[in-house]
CSV table of C-alpha atoms and ligand atoms in Angstrom, one decimal:
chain,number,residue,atom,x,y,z
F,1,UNK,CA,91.4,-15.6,-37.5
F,2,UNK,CA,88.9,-12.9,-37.8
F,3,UNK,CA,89.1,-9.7,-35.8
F,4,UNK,CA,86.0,-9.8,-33.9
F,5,UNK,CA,86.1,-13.5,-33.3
F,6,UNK,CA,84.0,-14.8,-30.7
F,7,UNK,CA,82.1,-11.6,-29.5
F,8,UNK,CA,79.1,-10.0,-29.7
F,9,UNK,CA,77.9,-6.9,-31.5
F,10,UNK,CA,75.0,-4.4,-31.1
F,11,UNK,CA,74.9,-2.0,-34.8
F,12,UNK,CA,71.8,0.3,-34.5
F,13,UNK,CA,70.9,2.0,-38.0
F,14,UNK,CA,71.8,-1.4,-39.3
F,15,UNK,CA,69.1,-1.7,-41.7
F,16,UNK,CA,70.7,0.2,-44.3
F,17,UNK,CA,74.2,2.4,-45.4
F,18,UNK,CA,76.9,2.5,-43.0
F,19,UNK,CA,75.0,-0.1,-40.4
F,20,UNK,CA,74.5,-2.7,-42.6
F,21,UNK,CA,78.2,-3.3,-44.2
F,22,UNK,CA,79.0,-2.6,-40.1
F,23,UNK,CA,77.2,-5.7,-39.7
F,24,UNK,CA,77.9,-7.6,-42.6
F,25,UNK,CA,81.7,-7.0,-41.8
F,26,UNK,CA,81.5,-7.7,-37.6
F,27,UNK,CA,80.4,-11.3,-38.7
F,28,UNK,CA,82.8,-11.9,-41.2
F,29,UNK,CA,85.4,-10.8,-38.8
F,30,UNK,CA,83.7,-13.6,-36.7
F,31,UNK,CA,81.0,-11.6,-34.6
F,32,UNK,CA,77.6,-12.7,-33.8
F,33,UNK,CA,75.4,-9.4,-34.4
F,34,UNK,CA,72.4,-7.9,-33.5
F,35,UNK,CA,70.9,-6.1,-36.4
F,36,UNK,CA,68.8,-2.8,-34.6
F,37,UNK,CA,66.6,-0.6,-36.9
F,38,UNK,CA,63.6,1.5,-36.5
F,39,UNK,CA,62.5,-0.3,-39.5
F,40,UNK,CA,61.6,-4.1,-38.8
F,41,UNK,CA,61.9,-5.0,-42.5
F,42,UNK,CA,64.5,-3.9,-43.4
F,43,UNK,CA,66.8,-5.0,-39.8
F,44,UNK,CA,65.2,-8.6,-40.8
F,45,UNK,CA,66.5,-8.0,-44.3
F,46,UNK,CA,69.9,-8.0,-43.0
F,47,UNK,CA,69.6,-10.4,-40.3
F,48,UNK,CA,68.5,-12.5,-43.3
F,49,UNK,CA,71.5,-11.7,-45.4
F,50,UNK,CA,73.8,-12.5,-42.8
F,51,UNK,CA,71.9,-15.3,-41.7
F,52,UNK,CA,72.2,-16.7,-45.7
F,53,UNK,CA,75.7,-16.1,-45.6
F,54,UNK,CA,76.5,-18.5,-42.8
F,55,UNK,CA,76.5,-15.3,-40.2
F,56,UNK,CA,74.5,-15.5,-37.0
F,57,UNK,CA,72.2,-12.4,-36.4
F,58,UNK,CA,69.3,-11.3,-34.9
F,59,UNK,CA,66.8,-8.7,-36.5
F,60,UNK,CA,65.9,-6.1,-33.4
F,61,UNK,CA,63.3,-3.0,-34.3
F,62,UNK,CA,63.8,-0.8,-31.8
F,63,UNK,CA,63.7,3.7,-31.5
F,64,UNK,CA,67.2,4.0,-29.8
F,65,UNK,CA,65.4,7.4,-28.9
F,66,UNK,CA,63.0,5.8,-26.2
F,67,UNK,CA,64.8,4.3,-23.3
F,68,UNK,CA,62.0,1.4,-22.9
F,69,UNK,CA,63.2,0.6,-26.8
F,70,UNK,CA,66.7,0.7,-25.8
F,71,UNK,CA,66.4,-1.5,-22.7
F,72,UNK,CA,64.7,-4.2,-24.6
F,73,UNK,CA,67.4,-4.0,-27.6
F,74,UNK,CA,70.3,-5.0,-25.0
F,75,UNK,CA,68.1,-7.6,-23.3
F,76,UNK,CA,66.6,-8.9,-26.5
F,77,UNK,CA,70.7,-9.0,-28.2
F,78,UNK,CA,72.2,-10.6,-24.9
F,79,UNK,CA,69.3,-13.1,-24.6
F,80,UNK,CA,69.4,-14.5,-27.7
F,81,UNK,CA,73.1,-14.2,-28.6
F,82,UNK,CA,74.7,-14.8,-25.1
F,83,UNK,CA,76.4,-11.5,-23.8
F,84,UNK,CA,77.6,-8.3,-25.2
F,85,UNK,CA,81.3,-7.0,-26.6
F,86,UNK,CA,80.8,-4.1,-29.0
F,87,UNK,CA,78.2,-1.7,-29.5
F,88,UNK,CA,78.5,-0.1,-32.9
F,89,UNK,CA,75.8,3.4,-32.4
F,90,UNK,CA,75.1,4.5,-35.4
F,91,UNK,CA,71.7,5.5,-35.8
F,92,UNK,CA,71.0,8.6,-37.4
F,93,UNK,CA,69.1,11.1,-39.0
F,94,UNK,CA,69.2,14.3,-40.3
F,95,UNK,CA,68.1,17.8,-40.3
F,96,UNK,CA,67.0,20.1,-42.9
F,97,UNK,CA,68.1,24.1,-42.4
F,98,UNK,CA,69.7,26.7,-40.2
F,99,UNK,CA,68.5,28.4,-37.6
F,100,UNK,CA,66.3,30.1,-39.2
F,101,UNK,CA,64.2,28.1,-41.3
F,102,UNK,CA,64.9,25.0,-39.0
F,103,UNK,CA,62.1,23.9,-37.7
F,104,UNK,CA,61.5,23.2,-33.5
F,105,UNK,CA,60.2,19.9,-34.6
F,106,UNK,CA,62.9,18.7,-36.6
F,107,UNK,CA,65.8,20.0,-34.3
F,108,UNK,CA,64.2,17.6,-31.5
F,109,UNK,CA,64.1,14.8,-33.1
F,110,UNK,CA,67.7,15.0,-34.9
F,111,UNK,CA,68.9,15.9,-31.4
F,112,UNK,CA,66.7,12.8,-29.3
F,113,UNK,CA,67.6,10.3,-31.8
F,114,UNK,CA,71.4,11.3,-33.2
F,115,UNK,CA,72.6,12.4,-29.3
F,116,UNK,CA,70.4,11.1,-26.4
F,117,UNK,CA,70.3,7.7,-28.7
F,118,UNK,CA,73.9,7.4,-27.9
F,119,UNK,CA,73.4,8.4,-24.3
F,120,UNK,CA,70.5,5.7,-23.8
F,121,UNK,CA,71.8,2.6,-25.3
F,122,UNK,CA,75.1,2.8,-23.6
F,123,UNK,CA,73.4,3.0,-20.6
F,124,UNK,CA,71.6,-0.1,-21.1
F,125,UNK,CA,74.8,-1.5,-22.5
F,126,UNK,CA,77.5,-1.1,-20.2
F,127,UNK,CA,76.5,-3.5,-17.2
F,128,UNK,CA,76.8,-5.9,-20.1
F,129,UNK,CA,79.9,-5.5,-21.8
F,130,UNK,CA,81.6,-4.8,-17.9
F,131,UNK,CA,79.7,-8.2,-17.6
F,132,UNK,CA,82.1,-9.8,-19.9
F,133,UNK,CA,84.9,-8.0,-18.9
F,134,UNK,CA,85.3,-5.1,-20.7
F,135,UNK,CA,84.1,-4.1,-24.3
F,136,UNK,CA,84.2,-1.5,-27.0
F,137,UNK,CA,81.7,1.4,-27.6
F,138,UNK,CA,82.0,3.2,-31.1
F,139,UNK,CA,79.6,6.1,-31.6
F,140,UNK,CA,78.8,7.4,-35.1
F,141,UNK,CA,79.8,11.0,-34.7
F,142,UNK,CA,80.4,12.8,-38.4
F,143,UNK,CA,82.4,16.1,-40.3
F,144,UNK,CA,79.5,18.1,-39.4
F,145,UNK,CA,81.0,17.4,-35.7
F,146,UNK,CA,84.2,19.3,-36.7
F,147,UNK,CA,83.2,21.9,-38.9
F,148,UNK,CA,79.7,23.7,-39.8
F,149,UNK,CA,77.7,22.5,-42.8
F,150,UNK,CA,75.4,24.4,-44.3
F,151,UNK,CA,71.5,24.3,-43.5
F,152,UNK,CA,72.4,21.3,-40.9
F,153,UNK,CA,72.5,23.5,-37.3
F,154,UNK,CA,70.5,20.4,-35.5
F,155,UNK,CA,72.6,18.0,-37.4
F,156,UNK,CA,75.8,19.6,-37.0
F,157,UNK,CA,75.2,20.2,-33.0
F,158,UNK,CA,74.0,16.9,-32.2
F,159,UNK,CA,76.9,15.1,-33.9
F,160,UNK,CA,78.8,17.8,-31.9
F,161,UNK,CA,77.2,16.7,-28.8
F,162,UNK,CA,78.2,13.1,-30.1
F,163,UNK,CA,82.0,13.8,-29.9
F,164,UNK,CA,81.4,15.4,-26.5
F,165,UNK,CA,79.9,12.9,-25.0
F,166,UNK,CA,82.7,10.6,-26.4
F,167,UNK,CA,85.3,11.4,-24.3
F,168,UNK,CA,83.2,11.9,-21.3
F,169,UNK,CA,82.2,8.0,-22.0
F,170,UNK,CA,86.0,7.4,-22.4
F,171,UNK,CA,87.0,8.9,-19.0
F,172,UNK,CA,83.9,7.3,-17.1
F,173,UNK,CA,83.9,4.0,-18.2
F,174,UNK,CA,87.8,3.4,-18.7
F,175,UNK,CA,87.8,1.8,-15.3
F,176,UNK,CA,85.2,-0.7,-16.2
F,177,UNK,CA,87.7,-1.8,-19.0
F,178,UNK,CA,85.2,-0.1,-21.6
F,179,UNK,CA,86.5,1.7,-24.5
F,180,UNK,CA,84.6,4.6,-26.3
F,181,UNK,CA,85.9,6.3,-29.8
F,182,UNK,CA,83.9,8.5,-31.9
F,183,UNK,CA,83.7,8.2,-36.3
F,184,UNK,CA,83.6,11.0,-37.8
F,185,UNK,CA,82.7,10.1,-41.9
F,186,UNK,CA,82.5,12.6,-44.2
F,187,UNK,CA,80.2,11.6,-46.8
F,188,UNK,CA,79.0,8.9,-47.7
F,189,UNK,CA,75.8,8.6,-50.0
F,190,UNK,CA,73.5,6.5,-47.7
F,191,UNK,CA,69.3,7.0,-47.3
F,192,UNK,CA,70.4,9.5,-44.2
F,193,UNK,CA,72.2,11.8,-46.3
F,194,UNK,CA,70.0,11.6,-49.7
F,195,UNK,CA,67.5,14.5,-48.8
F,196,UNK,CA,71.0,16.6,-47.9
F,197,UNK,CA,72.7,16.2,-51.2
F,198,UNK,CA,68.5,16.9,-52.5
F,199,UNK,CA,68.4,19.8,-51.0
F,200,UNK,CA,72.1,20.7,-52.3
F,201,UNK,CA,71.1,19.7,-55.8
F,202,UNK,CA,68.1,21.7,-56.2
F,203,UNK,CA,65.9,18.4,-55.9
F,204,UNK,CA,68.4,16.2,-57.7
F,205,UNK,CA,70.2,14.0,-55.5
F,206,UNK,CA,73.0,13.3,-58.1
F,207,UNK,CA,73.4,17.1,-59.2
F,208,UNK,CA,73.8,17.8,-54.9
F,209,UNK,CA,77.0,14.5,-54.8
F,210,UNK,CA,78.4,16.7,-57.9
F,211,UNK,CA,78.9,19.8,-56.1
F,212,UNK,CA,80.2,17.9,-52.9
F,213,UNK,CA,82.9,16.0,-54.2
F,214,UNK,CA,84.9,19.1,-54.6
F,215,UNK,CA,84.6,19.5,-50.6
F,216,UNK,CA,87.0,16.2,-51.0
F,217,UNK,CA,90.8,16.0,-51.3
F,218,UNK,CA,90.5,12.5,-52.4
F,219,UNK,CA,88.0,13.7,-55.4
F,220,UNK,CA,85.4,11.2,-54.5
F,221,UNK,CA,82.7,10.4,-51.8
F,222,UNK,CA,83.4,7.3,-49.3
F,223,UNK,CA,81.8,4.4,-49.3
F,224,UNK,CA,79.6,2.4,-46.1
F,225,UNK,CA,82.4,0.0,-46.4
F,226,UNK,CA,85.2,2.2,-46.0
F,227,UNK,CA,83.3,3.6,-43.0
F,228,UNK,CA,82.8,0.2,-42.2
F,229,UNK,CA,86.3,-0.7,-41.7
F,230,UNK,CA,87.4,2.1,-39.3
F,231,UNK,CA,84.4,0.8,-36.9
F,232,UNK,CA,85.5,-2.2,-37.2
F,233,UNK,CA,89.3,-1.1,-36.1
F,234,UNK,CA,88.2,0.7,-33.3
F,235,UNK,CA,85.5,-2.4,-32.2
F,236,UNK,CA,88.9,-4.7,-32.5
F,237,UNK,CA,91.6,-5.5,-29.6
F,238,UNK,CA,93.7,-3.6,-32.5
F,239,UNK,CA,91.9,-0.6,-31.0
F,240,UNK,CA,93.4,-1.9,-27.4
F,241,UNK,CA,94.7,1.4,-26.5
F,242,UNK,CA,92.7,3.7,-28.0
F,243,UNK,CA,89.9,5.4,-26.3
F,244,UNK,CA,88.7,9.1,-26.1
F,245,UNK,CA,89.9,9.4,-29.7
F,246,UNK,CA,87.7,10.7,-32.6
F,247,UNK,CA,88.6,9.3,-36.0
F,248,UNK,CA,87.5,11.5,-39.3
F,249,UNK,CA,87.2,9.3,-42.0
F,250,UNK,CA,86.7,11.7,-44.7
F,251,UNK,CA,88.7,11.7,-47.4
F,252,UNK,CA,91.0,14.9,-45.9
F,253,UNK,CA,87.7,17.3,-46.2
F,254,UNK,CA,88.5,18.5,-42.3
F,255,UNK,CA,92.5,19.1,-42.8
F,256,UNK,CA,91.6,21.7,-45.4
D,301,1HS,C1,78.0,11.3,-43.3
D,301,1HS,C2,78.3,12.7,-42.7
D,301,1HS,O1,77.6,12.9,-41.6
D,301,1HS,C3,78.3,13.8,-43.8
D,301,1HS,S1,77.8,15.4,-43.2
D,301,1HS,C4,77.8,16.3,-44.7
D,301,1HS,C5,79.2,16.7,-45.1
D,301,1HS,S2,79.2,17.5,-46.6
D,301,1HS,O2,78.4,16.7,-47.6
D,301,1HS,O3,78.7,18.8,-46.5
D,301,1HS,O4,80.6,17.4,-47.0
Protein backbone atom coordinates (compact mmCIF):
# COMPACT_ATOMS: atom_id res chain seq x y z
CA UNK A 1 0.00 0.00 0.00
CA UNK A 2 1.88 2.97 -1.14
CA UNK A 3 1.32 6.40 0.26
CA UNK A 4 0.40 8.22 -2.79
CA UNK A 5 -1.59 5.46 -4.30
CA UNK A 6 -3.81 6.26 -6.89
CA UNK A 7 -3.20 10.04 -7.34
CA UNK A 8 -1.66 12.34 -9.39
CA UNK A 9 1.39 14.50 -9.09
CA UNK A 10 2.76 17.72 -10.68
CA UNK A 11 6.97 18.03 -9.43
CA UNK A 12 8.40 21.17 -11.33
CA UNK A 13 12.34 21.29 -11.10
CA UNK A 14 11.99 17.57 -11.60
CA UNK A 15 14.73 17.12 -14.02
CA UNK A 16 17.30 16.98 -11.55
CA UNK A 17 18.24 17.10 -7.42
CA UNK A 18 15.48 17.36 -5.11
CA UNK A 19 12.62 17.04 -8.07
CA UNK A 20 13.71 14.09 -9.52
CA UNK A 21 13.96 11.63 -6.25
CA UNK A 22 10.44 13.72 -5.57
CA UNK A 23 9.36 12.02 -8.53
CA UNK A 24 10.97 8.85 -8.42
CA UNK A 25 9.54 8.49 -4.81
CA UNK A 26 5.59 9.78 -5.66
CA UNK A 27 5.53 6.75 -8.00
CA UNK A 28 6.91 4.26 -5.95
CA UNK A 29 4.52 5.37 -3.31
CA UNK A 30 2.02 4.62 -6.15
CA UNK A 31 1.60 8.13 -7.91
CA UNK A 32 1.31 8.80 -11.55
CA UNK A 33 3.74 11.97 -12.13
CA UNK A 34 4.17 14.58 -14.27
CA UNK A 35 7.83 15.30 -14.63
CA UNK A 36 8.07 19.61 -15.30
CA UNK A 37 11.47 21.08 -16.20
CA UNK A 38 12.73 24.03 -18.06
CA UNK A 39 14.96 21.53 -19.59
CA UNK A 40 13.13 19.07 -22.02
CA UNK A 41 15.97 16.53 -21.83
CA UNK A 42 16.51 16.12 -18.94
CA UNK A 43 12.40 16.07 -17.67
CA UNK A 44 12.24 13.24 -20.46
CA UNK A 45 15.28 11.66 -18.80
CA UNK A 46 13.29 11.12 -15.83
CA UNK A 47 10.06 10.41 -17.37
CA UNK A 48 12.18 7.79 -18.98
CA UNK A 49 13.53 6.39 -15.71
CA UNK A 50 10.33 6.18 -14.17
CA UNK A 51 8.77 5.00 -17.23
CA UNK A 52 11.79 1.90 -17.20
CA UNK A 53 11.03 1.28 -13.73
CA UNK A 54 7.43 0.27 -14.28
CA UNK A 55 6.32 4.08 -13.18
CA UNK A 56 3.94 6.07 -15.31
CA UNK A 57 5.12 9.65 -16.14
CA UNK A 58 4.99 12.29 -18.41
CA UNK A 59 7.98 14.54 -19.39
CA UNK A 60 6.51 18.33 -19.43
CA UNK A 61 9.16 21.39 -20.34
CA UNK A 62 7.62 24.13 -19.20
CA UNK A 63 9.12 28.08 -17.48
CA UNK A 64 6.83 27.86 -14.27
CA UNK A 65 7.80 31.69 -14.54
CA UNK A 66 5.30 32.40 -17.63
CA UNK A 67 1.76 31.86 -16.89
CA UNK A 68 0.99 30.60 -20.62
CA UNK A 69 3.87 27.76 -19.62
CA UNK A 70 2.12 27.11 -16.45
CA UNK A 71 -1.41 26.84 -17.91
CA UNK A 72 -0.29 24.35 -20.43
CA UNK A 73 1.77 22.23 -17.65
CA UNK A 74 -1.67 21.57 -15.61
CA UNK A 75 -3.65 21.00 -18.89
CA UNK A 76 -0.95 18.95 -20.55
CA UNK A 77 -0.45 16.70 -16.65
CA UNK A 78 -4.39 16.31 -16.29
CA UNK A 79 -4.91 15.37 -19.97
CA UNK A 80 -2.67 12.79 -20.21
CA UNK A 81 -2.71 11.42 -16.67
CA UNK A 82 -6.44 11.90 -15.78
CA UNK A 83 -6.78 14.64 -13.02
CA UNK A 84 -4.66 16.32 -10.41
CA UNK A 85 -3.89 15.45 -6.43
CA UNK A 86 -0.46 16.88 -5.51
CA UNK A 87 1.53 19.54 -6.82
CA UNK A 88 5.13 19.25 -5.54
CA UNK A 89 6.66 23.22 -6.56
CA UNK A 90 9.97 23.04 -6.55
CA UNK A 91 11.52 24.85 -9.13
CA UNK A 92 14.31 26.97 -8.35
CA UNK A 93 17.19 28.96 -8.85
CA UNK A 94 19.57 30.96 -7.31
CA UNK A 95 21.17 34.19 -6.85
CA UNK A 96 24.61 35.33 -6.66
CA UNK A 97 25.43 38.43 -4.08
CA UNK A 98 24.07 41.03 -1.65
CA UNK A 99 22.68 43.98 -2.25
CA UNK A 100 25.33 45.47 -3.38
CA UNK A 101 26.99 43.57 -5.93
CA UNK A 102 23.52 41.79 -6.88
CA UNK A 103 22.72 42.45 -9.98
CA UNK A 104 18.86 43.99 -11.13
CA UNK A 105 18.91 41.16 -13.61
CA UNK A 106 19.57 38.43 -11.47
CA UNK A 107 17.22 39.51 -8.55
CA UNK A 108 14.24 39.30 -11.16
CA UNK A 109 14.65 36.34 -12.31
CA UNK A 110 15.39 34.43 -8.83
CA UNK A 111 12.33 36.44 -7.67
CA UNK A 112 9.87 35.54 -11.13
CA UNK A 113 10.91 32.00 -11.13
CA UNK A 114 11.58 30.94 -7.15
CA UNK A 115 8.17 33.15 -5.90
CA UNK A 116 5.68 34.16 -8.73
CA UNK A 117 6.43 30.36 -10.07
CA UNK A 118 4.67 29.22 -7.01
CA UNK A 119 2.02 31.82 -7.29
CA UNK A 120 1.24 30.86 -11.15
CA UNK A 121 1.11 27.18 -11.14
CA UNK A 122 -1.19 27.04 -8.17
CA UNK A 123 -3.36 29.14 -9.83
CA UNK A 124 -3.63 26.90 -12.76
CA UNK A 125 -3.69 24.00 -10.35
CA UNK A 126 -6.33 24.53 -7.93
CA UNK A 127 -9.61 24.19 -10.01
CA UNK A 128 -8.06 20.82 -10.57
CA UNK A 129 -7.23 19.34 -7.42
CA UNK A 130 -10.83 21.08 -5.91
CA UNK A 131 -11.94 19.04 -9.08
CA UNK A 132 -11.09 15.83 -7.38
CA UNK A 133 -12.03 16.85 -4.22
CA UNK A 134 -9.45 18.30 -2.47
CA UNK A 135 -5.49 17.91 -2.81
CA UNK A 136 -2.13 18.77 -1.48
CA UNK A 137 0.17 21.73 -2.44
CA UNK A 138 3.92 21.60 -1.13
CA UNK A 139 6.06 24.56 -2.00
CA UNK A 140 9.82 24.33 -1.94
CA UNK A 141 10.64 27.16 0.42
CA UNK A 142 14.40 26.70 2.04
CA UNK A 143 16.83 27.92 5.33
CA UNK A 144 17.60 30.98 3.49
CA UNK A 145 13.61 31.56 4.32
CA UNK A 146 14.43 31.60 8.07
CA UNK A 147 17.66 33.06 8.41
CA UNK A 148 19.99 35.33 6.05
CA UNK A 149 22.72 33.64 3.95
CA UNK A 150 25.34 35.38 2.81
CA UNK A 151 25.55 36.92 -0.78
CA UNK A 152 21.87 35.30 -1.44
CA UNK A 153 19.51 38.70 -0.71
CA UNK A 154 17.25 37.66 -3.96
CA UNK A 155 17.50 34.14 -2.92
CA UNK A 156 16.99 34.54 0.60
CA UNK A 157 13.78 37.07 -0.05
CA UNK A 158 12.09 35.07 -2.57
CA UNK A 159 12.20 31.88 -0.58
CA UNK A 160 11.00 34.36 2.12
CA UNK A 161 8.20 35.35 -0.07
CA UNK A 162 7.70 31.45 -0.53
CA UNK A 163 6.86 30.89 3.17
CA UNK A 164 4.59 33.91 3.08
CA UNK A 165 2.67 33.07 0.49
CA UNK A 166 2.35 29.51 2.17
CA UNK A 167 0.07 30.30 4.76
CA UNK A 168 -1.81 32.78 2.80
CA UNK A 169 -2.47 29.54 0.31
CA UNK A 170 -3.31 27.59 3.47
CA UNK A 171 -6.03 30.07 4.82
CA UNK A 172 -7.48 30.63 1.13
CA UNK A 173 -7.82 27.40 -0.11
CA UNK A 174 -8.54 25.33 3.19
CA UNK A 175 -12.18 25.62 2.21
CA UNK A 176 -11.65 23.98 -1.08
CA UNK A 177 -10.23 20.98 0.98
CA UNK A 178 -6.64 22.04 -0.42
CA UNK A 179 -3.70 21.78 1.72
CA UNK A 180 -0.52 24.00 1.44
CA UNK A 181 2.90 23.39 3.54
CA UNK A 182 6.09 24.92 2.81
CA UNK A 183 9.90 22.76 2.89
CA UNK A 184 12.36 24.43 4.14
CA UNK A 185 15.90 22.11 3.22
CA UNK A 186 18.96 23.18 4.32
CA UNK A 187 21.48 22.07 2.01
CA UNK A 188 21.57 19.78 -0.09
CA UNK A 189 24.34 19.63 -2.99
CA UNK A 190 22.01 19.75 -6.12
CA UNK A 191 22.92 21.76 -9.69
CA UNK A 192 20.91 24.77 -7.98
CA UNK A 193 23.12 25.11 -5.18
CA UNK A 194 26.60 24.20 -6.95
CA UNK A 195 27.63 27.82 -8.12
CA UNK A 196 26.71 28.80 -4.11
CA UNK A 197 29.04 26.42 -2.49
CA UNK A 198 31.51 27.82 -5.91
CA UNK A 199 31.31 30.91 -4.86
CA UNK A 200 31.88 29.83 -1.01
CA UNK A 201 34.88 27.69 -2.11
CA UNK A 202 36.74 30.23 -3.98
CA UNK A 203 35.78 28.39 -7.29
CA UNK A 204 35.94 24.87 -5.90
CA UNK A 205 32.69 23.46 -5.31
CA UNK A 206 34.02 20.73 -2.90
CA UNK A 207 36.31 23.26 -0.88
CA UNK A 208 32.64 25.68 -0.57
CA UNK A 209 30.55 21.87 0.95
CA UNK A 210 33.74 21.77 3.40
CA UNK A 211 33.21 24.96 5.03
CA UNK A 212 29.32 24.47 5.18
CA UNK A 213 29.03 21.39 6.93
CA UNK A 214 30.04 23.13 10.01
CA UNK A 215 26.73 25.33 9.65
CA UNK A 216 25.21 21.62 10.39
CA UNK A 217 24.47 20.00 13.77
CA UNK A 218 24.19 16.71 12.16
CA UNK A 219 27.92 17.19 10.63
CA UNK A 220 26.85 16.45 7.16
CA UNK A 221 24.80 17.89 4.15
CA UNK A 222 21.25 16.26 3.32
CA UNK A 223 20.50 14.40 0.67
CA UNK A 224 17.50 14.97 -2.41
CA UNK A 225 16.10 11.84 -0.87
CA UNK A 226 15.92 12.97 2.53
CA UNK A 227 14.26 16.08 1.19
CA UNK A 228 12.37 13.83 -0.76
CA UNK A 229 10.73 12.09 1.93
CA UNK A 230 9.30 15.09 3.91
CA UNK A 231 7.45 16.17 0.45
CA UNK A 232 6.37 13.18 0.30
CA UNK A 233 4.78 13.29 4.06
CA UNK A 234 3.24 16.39 3.60
CA UNK A 235 1.78 15.32 -0.26
CA UNK A 236 0.30 12.12 1.86
CA UNK A 237 -3.22 11.78 3.81
CA UNK A 238 -0.48 11.32 6.72
CA UNK A 239 -0.21 15.07 6.23
CA UNK A 240 -4.32 15.21 6.74
CA UNK A 241 -4.20 17.81 9.18
CA UNK A 242 -1.50 19.73 8.49
CA UNK A 243 -1.55 22.85 6.49
CA UNK A 244 -0.01 26.40 6.96
CA UNK A 245 2.96 24.58 8.52
CA UNK A 246 6.64 25.14 7.32
CA UNK A 247 8.90 22.14 7.76
CA UNK A 248 12.90 22.84 7.95
CA UNK A 249 14.56 19.86 7.01
CA UNK A 250 17.94 20.84 7.73
CA UNK A 251 19.85 18.95 9.77
CA UNK A 252 19.20 21.45 13.13
CA UNK A 253 21.20 24.42 11.09
CA UNK A 254 17.99 26.87 11.99
CA UNK A 255 17.68 25.79 15.91
CA UNK A 256 21.16 27.11 16.45
C1 LIG B 1 18.80 24.16 -0.40
C2 LIG B 1 18.75 25.40 0.46
O1 LIG B 1 18.02 26.35 -0.23
C3 LIG B 1 20.12 25.87 0.93
S1 LIG B 1 20.31 27.59 1.11
C4 LIG B 1 21.98 27.67 1.64
C5 LIG B 1 22.13 27.33 3.06
S2 LIG B 1 23.80 27.26 3.55
O2 LIG B 1 24.56 26.51 2.55
O3 LIG B 1 24.34 28.61 3.68
O4 LIG B 1 23.80 26.56 4.83
Amino acid sequence: MGKLDGKIAIVTGAGSGIGRSAALLFVEEGAQVAVVDLREEAARAVADEIAGAGGKAVAIAADVSVARDAARMVETAVGELGGLHVLYNNAGVGSQGGVVEGTEEDWDRCLEVNAKGVFLCSKFAVPELEAAGGGAIVNQGSVAALVGIRSAAAYCAAKGAIVALSRAMAVDLAPRRIRVNCLCPGTVVTPLMEPMMRERGGGDVERGIELTIPKYPLGRLGTTEEIARVALFLASDDAAFVTGAVYAVDGGMTAQ
